[in-house]
Short mmCIF file of C-alpha atoms in Angstrom, two decimals:
data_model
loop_
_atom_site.label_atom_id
_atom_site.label_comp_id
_atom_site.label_asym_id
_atom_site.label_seq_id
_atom_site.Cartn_x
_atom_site.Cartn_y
_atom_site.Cartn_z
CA UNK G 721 0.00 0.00 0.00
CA UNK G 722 1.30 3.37 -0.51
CA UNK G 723 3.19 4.96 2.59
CA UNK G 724 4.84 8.49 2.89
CA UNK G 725 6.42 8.65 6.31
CA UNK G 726 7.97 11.68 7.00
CA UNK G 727 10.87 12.76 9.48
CA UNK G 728 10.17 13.55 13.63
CA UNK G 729 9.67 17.22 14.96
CA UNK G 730 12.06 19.67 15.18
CA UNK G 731 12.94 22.56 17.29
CA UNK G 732 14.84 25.61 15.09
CA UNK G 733 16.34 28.91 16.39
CA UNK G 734 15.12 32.34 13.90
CA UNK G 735 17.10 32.23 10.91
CA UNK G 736 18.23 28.61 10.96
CA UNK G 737 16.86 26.38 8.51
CA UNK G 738 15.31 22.81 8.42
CA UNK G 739 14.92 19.87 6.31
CA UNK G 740 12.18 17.53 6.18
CA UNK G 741 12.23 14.23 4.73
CA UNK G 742 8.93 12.26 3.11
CA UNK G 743 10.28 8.67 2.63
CA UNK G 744 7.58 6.79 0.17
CA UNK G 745 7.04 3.38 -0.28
CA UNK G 746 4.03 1.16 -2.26
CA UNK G 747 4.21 3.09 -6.16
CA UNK G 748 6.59 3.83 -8.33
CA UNK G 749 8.27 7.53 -6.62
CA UNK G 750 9.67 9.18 -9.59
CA UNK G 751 5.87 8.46 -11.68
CA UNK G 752 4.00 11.41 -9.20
CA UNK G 753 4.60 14.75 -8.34
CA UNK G 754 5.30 15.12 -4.64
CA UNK G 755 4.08 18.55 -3.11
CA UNK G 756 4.71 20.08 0.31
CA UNK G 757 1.78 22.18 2.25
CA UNK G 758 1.87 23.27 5.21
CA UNK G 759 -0.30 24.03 8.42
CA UNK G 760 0.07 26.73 11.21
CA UNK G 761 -0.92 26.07 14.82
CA UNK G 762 -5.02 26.43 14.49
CA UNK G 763 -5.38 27.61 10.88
CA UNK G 764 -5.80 26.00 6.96
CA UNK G 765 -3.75 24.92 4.95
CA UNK G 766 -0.96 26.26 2.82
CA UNK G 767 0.75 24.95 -0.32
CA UNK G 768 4.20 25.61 -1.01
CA UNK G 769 5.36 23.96 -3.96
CA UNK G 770 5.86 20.87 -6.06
CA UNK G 771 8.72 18.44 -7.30
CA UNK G 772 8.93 16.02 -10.08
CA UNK G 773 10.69 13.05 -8.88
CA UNK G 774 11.80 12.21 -12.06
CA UNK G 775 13.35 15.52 -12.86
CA UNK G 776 13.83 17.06 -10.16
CA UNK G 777 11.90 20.06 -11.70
CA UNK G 778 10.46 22.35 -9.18
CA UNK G 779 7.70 25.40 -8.40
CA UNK G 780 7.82 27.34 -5.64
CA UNK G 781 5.16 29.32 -4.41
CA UNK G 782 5.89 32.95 -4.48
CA UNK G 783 5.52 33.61 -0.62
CA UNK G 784 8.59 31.18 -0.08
CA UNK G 785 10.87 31.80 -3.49
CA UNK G 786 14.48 31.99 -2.69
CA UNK G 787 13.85 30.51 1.19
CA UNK G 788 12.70 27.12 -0.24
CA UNK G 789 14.00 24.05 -1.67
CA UNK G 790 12.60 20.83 -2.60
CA UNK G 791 15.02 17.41 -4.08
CA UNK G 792 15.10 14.23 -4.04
CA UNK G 793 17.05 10.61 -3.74
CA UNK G 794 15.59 8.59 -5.99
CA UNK G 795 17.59 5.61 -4.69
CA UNK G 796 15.92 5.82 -1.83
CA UNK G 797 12.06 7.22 -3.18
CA UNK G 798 12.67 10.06 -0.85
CA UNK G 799 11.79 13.61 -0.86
CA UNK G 800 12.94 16.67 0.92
CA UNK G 801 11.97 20.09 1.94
CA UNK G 802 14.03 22.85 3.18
CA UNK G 803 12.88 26.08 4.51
CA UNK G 804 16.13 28.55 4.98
CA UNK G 805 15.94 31.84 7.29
CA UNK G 806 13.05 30.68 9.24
CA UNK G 807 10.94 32.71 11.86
CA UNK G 808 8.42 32.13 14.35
CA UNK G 809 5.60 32.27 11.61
CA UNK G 810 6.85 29.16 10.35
CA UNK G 811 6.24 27.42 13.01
CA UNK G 812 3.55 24.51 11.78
CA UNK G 813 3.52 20.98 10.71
CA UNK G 814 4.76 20.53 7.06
CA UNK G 815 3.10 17.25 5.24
CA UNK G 816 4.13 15.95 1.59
CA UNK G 817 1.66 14.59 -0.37
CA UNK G 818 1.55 12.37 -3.34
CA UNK G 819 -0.69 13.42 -6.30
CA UNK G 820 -3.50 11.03 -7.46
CA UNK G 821 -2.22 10.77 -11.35
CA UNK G 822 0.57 11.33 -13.21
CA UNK G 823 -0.33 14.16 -15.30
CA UNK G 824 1.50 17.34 -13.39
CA UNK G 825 -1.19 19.93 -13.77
CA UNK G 826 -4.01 17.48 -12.01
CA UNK G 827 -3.29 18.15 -7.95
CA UNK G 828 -5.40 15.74 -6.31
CA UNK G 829 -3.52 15.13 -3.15
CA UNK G 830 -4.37 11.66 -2.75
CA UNK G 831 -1.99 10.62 -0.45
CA UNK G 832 -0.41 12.94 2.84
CA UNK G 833 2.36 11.99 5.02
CA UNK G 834 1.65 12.29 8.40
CA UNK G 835 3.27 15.87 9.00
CA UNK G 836 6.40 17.15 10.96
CA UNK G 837 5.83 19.70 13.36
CA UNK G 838 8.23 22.20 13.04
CA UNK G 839 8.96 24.56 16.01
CA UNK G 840 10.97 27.94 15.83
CA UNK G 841 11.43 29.59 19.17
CA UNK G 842 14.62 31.26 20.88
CA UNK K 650 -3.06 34.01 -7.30
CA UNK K 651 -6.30 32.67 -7.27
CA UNK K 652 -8.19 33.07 -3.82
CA UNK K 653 -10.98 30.53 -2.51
CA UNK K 654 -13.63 31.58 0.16
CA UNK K 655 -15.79 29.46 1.92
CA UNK K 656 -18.63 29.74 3.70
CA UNK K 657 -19.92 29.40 6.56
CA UNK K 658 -16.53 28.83 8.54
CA UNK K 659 -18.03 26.61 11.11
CA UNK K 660 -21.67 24.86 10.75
CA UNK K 661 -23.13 22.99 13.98
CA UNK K 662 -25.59 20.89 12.78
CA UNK K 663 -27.54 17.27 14.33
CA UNK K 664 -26.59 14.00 13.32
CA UNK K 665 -29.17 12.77 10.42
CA UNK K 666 -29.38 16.47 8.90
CA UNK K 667 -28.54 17.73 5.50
CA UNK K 668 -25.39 20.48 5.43
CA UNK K 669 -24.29 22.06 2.56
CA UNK K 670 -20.95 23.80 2.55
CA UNK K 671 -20.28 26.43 -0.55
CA UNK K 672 -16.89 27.48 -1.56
CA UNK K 673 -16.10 30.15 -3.89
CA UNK K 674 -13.19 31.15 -6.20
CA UNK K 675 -12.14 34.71 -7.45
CA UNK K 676 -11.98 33.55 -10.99
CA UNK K 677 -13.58 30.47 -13.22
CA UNK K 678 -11.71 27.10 -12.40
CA UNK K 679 -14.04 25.05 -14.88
CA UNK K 680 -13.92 21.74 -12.39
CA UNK K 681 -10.37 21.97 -10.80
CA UNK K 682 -11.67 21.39 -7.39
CA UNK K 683 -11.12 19.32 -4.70
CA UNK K 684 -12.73 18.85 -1.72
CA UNK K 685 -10.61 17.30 1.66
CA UNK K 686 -11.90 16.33 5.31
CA UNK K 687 -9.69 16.90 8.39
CA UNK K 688 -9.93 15.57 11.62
CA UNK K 689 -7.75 17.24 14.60
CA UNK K 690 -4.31 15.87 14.52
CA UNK K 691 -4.69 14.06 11.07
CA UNK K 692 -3.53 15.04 7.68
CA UNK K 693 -6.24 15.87 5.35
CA UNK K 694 -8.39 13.27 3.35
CA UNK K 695 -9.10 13.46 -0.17
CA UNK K 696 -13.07 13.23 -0.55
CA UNK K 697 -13.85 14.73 -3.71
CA UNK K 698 -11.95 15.92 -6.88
CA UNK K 699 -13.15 17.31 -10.49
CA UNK K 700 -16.04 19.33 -8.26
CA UNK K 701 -18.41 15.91 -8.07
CA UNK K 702 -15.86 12.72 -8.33
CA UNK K 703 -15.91 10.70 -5.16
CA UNK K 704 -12.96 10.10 -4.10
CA UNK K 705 -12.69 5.53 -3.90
CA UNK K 706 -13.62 4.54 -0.35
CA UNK K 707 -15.57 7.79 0.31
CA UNK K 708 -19.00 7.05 1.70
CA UNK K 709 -22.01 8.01 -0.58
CA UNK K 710 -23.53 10.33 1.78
CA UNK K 711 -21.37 13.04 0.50
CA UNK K 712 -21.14 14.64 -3.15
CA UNK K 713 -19.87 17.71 -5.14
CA UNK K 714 -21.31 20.24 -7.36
CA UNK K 715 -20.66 23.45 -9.29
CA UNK K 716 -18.71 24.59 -12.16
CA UNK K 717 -16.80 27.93 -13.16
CA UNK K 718 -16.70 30.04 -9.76
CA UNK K 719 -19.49 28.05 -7.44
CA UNK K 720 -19.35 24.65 -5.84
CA UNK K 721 -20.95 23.08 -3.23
CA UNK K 722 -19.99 20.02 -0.99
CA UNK K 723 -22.84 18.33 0.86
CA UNK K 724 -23.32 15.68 3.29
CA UNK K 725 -26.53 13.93 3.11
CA UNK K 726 -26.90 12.95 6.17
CA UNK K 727 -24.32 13.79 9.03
CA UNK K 728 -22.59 11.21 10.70
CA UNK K 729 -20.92 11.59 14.08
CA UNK K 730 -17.53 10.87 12.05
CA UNK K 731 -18.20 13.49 10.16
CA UNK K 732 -17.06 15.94 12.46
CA UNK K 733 -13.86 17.40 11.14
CA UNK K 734 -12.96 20.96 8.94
CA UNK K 735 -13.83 20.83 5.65
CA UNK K 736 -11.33 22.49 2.78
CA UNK K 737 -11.73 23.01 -0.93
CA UNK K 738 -8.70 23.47 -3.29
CA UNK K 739 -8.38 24.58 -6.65
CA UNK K 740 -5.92 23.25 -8.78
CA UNK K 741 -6.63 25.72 -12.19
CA UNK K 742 -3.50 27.27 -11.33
CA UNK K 743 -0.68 26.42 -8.60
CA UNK K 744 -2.59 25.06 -5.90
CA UNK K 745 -4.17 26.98 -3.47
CA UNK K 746 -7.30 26.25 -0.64
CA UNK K 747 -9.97 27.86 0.94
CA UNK K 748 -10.29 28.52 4.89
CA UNK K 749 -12.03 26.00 5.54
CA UNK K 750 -15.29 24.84 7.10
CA UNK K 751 -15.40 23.56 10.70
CA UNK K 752 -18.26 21.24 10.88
CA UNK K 753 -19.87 20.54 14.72
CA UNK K 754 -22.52 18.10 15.82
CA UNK K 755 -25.71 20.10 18.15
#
């Protein structure tokens, strides 16, 4: 069945950065976009970009060009995120998720990670 | 960017009644939208996508509607389980989703 576990939580200082990993398992990784959205403490949901696995092509959204950075290891059908200069408003948890069908432009986020919870305090 | 509203934000409503939940974008979409279910602590559910496709495994008590700027997800009748916030998502451009609905039981 198909699995995206990501990495554990993580506690960050203001302007550090982190990296989250979304390890998949169950379909073939590099076939399906992987995107990243994220949730503050108590409020919806925000996408940040995608990555083709295949690739490694990438689109940012424009709130988090030039902070963000999404790859890969396709030896391993894993995907990461890394958010540079961080502050507290990005505190949240950050899920991947796993499109439904291969066809980029069709985001149907059929499959979510469970979500890292990302902490940045002093 | 394209921006989704929804409406109302929260709905309290008994268990065997009809809800309708409308979300709204600032341009026409056609059918790029999804609808997702999220309970506290969980990561969202896909329910419905293309505005009225259920989503496999979804139970029939819930559907999609609306084309172009309008759509509509509705639960026929509400289920204790049901209680979770509600988001839709348009996909006509880069992703982006609406505030969502948080759905109570009276």
């Amino acid at each position: 069945q198909v699995q995206l576990v990501q990495s554990g939580a993580e506690v960050k200082k203001p302007g550090a950065s982190v990296r989250v990993s979304c390890t998949t398992s169950g379909y073939t990784f590099v076939s399906y976009d992987i995107h990243w959205v994220r949730q503050a403490p108590g409020q919806g949901l925000e996408w940040m970009g995608w990555m083709n696995p295949n690739s490694g092509n990438t689109g940012y959204a424009q709130k988090f060009q030039g902070r963000v950075t999404m790859t890969r290891d396709t030896s391993i059908s894993t995907a990461y995120l890394e958010l540079s200069s961080l502050t507290s408003e990005d505190t949240a948890v950050y899920y991947c998720a796993k499109i439904k069908i291969p066809v980029a432009t069709v985001t149907h986020f059929e499959f979510w990670g469970q979500g890292t919870l990302v902490t940045v305090s002093s | 960017d394209i921006q989704m509203t929804q409406s109302p934000s929260s709905l309290s409503a008994s268990v065997g009644d009809r809800v309708t939940i409308t979300c709204q974008a600032s341009q026409d979409i056609n059918t790029y939208l999804n609808w997702y279910q999220q309970k506290p602590g969980k990561a969202p559910k896909l329910l419905i996508y293309d505005a009225s496709t259920l989503e496999t495994g979804v139970p029939s008590r819930f559907s999609g509607g609306g084309s172009g700027t309008v759509f509509s997800l509705t639960i026929a009748s509400l289920q204790p389980e049901d209680i979770a916030t509600y988001y839709c998502q348009q996909y006509d451009n880069f992703p982006t989703f609406g505030p969502g609905t948080k759905m109570e039981i009276k």
